[in-house]
mmCIF file of C-alpha atoms in Angstrom:
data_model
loop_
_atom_site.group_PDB
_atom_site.id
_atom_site.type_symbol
_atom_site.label_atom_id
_atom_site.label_comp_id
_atom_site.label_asym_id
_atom_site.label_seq_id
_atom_site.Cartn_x
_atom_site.Cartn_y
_atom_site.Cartn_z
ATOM 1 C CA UNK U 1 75.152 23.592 -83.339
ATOM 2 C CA UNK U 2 71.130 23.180 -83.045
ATOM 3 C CA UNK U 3 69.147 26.907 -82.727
ATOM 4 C CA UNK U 4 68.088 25.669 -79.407
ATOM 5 C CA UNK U 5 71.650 25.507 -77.622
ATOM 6 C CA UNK U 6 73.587 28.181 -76.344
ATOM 7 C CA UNK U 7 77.365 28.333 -77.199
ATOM 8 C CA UNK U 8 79.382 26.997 -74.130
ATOM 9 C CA UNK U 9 80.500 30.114 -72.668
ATOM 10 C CA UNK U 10 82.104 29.965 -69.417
ATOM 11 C CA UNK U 11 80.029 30.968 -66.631
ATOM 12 C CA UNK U 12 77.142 30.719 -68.687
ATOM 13 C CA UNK U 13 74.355 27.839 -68.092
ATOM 14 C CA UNK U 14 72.855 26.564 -71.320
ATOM 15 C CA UNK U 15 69.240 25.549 -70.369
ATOM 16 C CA UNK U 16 67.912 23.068 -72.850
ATOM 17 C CA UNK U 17 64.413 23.765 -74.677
ATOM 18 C CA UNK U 18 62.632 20.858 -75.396
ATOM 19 C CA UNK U 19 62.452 20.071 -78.928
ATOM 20 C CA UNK U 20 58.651 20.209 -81.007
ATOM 21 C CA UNK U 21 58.245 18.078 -83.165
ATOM 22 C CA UNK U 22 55.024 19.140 -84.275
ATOM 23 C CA UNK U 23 52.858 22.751 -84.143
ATOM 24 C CA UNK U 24 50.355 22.746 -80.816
ATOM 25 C CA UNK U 25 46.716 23.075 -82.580
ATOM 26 C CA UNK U 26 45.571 25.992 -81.585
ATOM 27 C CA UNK U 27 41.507 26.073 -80.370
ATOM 28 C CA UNK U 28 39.518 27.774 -83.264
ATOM 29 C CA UNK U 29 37.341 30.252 -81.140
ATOM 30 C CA UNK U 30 33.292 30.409 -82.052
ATOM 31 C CA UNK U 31 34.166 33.636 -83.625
ATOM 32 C CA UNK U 32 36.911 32.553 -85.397
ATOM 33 C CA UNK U 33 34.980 29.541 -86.547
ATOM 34 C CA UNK U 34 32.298 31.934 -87.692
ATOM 35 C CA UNK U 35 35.093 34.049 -89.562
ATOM 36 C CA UNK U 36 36.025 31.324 -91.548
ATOM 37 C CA UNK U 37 32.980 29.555 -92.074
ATOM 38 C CA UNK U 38 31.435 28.849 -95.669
ATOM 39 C CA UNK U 39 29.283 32.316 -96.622
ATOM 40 C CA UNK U 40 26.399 29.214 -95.956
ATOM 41 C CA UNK U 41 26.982 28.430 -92.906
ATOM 42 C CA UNK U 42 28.005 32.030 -91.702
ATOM 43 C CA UNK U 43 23.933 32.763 -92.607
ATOM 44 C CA UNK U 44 22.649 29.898 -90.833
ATOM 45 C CA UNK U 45 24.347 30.857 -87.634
ATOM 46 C CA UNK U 46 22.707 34.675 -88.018
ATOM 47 C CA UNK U 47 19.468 33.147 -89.094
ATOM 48 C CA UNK U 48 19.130 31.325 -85.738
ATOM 49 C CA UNK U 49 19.726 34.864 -83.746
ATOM 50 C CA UNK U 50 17.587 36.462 -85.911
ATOM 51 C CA UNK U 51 15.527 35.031 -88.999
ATOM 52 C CA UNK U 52 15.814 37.889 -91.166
ATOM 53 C CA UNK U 53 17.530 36.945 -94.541
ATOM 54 C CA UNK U 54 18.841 40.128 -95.564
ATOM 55 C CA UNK U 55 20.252 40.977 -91.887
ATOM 56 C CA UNK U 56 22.550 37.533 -92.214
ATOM 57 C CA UNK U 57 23.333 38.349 -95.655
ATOM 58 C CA UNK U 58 25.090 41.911 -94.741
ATOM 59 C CA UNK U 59 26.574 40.493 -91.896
ATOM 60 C CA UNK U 60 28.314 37.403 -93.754
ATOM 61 C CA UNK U 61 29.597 39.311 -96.484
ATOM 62 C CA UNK U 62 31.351 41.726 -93.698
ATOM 63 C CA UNK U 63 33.106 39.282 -92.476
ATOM 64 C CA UNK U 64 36.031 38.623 -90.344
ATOM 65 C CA UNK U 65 35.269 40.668 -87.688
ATOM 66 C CA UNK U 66 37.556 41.302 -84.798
ATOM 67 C CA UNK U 67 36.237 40.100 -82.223
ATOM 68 C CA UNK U 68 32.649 40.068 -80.750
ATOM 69 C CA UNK U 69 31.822 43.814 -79.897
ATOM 70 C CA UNK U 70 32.749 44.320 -83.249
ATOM 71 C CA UNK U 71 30.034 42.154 -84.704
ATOM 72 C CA UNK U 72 27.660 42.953 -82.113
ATOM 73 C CA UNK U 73 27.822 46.646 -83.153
ATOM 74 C CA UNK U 74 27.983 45.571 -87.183
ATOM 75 C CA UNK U 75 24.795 43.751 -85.949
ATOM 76 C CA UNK U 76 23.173 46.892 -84.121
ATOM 77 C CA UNK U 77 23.781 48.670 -87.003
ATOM 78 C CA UNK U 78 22.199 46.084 -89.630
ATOM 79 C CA UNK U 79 18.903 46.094 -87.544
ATOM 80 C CA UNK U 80 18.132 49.338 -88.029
ATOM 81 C CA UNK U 81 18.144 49.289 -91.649
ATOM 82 C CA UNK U 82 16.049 46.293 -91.775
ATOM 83 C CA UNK U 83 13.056 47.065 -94.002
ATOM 84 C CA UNK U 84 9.504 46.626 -93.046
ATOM 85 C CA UNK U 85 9.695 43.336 -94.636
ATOM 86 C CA UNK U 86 12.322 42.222 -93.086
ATOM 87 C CA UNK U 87 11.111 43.182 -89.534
ATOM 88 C CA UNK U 88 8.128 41.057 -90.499
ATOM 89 C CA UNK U 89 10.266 37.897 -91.709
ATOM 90 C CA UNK U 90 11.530 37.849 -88.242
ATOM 91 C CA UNK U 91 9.135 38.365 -86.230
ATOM 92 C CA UNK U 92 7.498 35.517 -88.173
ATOM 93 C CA UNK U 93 10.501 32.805 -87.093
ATOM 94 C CA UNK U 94 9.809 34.751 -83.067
ATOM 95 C CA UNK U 95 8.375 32.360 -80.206
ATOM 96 C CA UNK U 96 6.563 33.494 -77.019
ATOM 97 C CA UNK U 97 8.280 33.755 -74.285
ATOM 98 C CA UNK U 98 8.723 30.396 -71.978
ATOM 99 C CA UNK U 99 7.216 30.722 -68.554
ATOM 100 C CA UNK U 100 9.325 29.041 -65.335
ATOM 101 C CA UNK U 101 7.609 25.608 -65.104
ATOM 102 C CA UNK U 102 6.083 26.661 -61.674
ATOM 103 C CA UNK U 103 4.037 29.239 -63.065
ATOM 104 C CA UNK U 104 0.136 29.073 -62.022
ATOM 105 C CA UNK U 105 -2.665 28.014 -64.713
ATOM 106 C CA UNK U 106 -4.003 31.089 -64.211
ATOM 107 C CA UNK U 107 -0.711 33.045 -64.804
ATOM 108 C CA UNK U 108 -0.546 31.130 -68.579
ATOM 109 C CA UNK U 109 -4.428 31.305 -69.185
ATOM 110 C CA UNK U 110 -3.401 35.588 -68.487
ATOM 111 C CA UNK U 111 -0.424 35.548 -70.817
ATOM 112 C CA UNK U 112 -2.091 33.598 -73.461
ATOM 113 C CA UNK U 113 -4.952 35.857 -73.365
ATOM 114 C CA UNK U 114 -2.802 39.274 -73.161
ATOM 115 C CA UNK U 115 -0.814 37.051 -75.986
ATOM 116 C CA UNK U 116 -3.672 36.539 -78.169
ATOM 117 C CA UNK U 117 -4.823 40.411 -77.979
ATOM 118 C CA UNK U 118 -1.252 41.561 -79.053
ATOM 119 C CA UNK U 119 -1.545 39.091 -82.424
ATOM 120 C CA UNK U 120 -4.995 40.485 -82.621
ATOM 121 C CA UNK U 121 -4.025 44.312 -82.135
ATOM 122 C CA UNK U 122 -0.868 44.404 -84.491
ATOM 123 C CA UNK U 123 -0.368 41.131 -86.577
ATOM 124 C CA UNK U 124 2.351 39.255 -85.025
ATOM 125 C CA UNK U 125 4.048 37.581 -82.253
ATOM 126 C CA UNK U 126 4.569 39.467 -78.725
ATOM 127 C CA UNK U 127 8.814 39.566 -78.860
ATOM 128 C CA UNK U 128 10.674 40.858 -75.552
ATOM 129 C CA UNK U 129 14.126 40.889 -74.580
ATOM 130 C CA UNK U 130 14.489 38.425 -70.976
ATOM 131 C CA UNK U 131 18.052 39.066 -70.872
ATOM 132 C CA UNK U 132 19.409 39.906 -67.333
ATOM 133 C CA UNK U 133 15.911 39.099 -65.562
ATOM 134 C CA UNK U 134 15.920 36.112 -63.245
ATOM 135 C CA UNK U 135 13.234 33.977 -64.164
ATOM 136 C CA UNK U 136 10.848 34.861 -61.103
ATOM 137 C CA UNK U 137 10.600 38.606 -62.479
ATOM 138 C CA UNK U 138 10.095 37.057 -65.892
ATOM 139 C CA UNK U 139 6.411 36.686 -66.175
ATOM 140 C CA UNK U 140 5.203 39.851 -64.307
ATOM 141 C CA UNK U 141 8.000 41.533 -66.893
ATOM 142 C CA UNK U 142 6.408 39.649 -69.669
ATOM 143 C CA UNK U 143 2.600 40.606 -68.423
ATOM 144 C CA UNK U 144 3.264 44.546 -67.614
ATOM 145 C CA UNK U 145 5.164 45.312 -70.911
ATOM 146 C CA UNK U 146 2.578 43.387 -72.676
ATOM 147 C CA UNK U 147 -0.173 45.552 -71.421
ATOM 148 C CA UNK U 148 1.639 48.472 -71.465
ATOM 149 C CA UNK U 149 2.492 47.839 -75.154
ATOM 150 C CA UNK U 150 -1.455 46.896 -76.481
ATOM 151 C CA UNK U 151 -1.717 51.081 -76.065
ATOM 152 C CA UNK U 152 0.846 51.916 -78.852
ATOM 153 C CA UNK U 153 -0.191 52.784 -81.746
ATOM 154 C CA UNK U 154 1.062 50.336 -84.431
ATOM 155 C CA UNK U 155 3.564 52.554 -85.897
ATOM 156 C CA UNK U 156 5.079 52.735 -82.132
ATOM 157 C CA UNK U 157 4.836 49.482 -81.594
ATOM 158 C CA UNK U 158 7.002 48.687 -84.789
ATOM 159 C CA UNK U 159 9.419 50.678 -83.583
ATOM 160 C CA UNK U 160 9.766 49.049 -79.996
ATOM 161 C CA UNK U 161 9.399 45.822 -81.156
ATOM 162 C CA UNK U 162 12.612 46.105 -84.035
ATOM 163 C CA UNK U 163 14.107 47.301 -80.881
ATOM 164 C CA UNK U 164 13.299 44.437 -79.023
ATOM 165 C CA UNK U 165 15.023 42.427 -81.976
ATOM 166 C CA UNK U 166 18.053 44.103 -81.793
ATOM 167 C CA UNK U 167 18.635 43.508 -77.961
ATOM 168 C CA UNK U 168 17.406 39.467 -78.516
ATOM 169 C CA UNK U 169 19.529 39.451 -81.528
ATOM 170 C CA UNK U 170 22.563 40.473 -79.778
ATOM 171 C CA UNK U 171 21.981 38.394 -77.067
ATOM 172 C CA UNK U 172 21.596 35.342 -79.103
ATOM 173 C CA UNK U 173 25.094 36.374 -80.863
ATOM 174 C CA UNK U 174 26.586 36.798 -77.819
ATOM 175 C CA UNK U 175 25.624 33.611 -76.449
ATOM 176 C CA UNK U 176 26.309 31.819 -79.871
ATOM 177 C CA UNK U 177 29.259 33.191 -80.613
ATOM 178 C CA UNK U 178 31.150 34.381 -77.112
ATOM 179 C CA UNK U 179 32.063 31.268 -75.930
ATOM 180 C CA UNK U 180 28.376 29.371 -75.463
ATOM 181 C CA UNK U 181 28.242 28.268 -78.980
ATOM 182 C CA UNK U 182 24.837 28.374 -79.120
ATOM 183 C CA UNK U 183 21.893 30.726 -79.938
ATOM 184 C CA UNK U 184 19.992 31.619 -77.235
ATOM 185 C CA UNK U 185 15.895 30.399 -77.077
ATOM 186 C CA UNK U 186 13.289 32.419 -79.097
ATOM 187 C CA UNK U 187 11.691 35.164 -76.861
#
């Protein structure tokens, strides 16, 4: 008698389960893709959330992970041991921040000029977490933090702006590997 039937008992209904001929495939998910990815490919994912080298490196060679609070805390963690040279490798792969496409001249001629006195002041890109801020608050964010910032002292500023890189970096993971598949933009 097939596994699937039911002796014939009486009072007893037998239902029938359809037979499977072959295994449903089951959906890899973007973290499980990025579990089992080559130790290559693993990197290049990291390297497009954040383009420090020695940041992908520990967090390939901990892999699998869980599931994504896992990594996003393994991640947390890796930032803050990231070296003064490897704060300066990413911030070297960081973009400015994209403005909405309505902004005013005069709005971009002010950011590129509060942009400019940032490279000027500590010798490299202006980097700022967006996350969570619709995109009519994102320019006077961008403009106030920016001025705010120009008054640290370099050491200070280091230290906000590797935090800065740990809340885009988990963003971008987030976004790349929760589901969007995809890191998000450089900013």
């Amino acid at each position: 008698m097939p596994a699937h039937r039911l002796p014939d008992l009486p009072r007893r209904v037998a239902i029938p389960v359809p037979e499977q001929t072959r295994a449903t495939p089951v959906t890899a998910t973007p973290l499980g893709r990025f579990n089992t990815a080559s130790a290559e490919e693993a990197a290049r994912t990291l390297l497009a959330c954040l383009s420090s080298h020695a940041w992908a490196h520990r967090l390939a060679s901990h892999r699998p992970y869980p599931d994504l609070p896992a990594l996003l805390a393994a991640a947390d963690e890796a930032a803050y041991d990231l070296s003064p040279d490897d704060l300066t490798e990413a911030l070297a792969a960081e973009t400015l921040p994209a403005l909405p496409e309505d902004t005013y001249a005069a709005a971009h001629t002010a950011l590129s000029a509060a942009h400019a006195a940032y490279e000027s002041r500590f010798g490299h890109v202006f980097v700022i977490s967006l996350a969570g801020l619709s995109p009519d608050e994102t320019l006077d964010h961008v403009l106030t933090a920016i001025r705010s910032r120009l008054a640290n002292d370099p050491d200070e500023e280091r230290l906000v702006t590797a935090e800065e890189l740990r809340h885009l970096a988990k963003t971008r993971l987030s976004n790349a590997l929760g589901g969007a598949g995809n890191c998000a933009p450089r900013h």
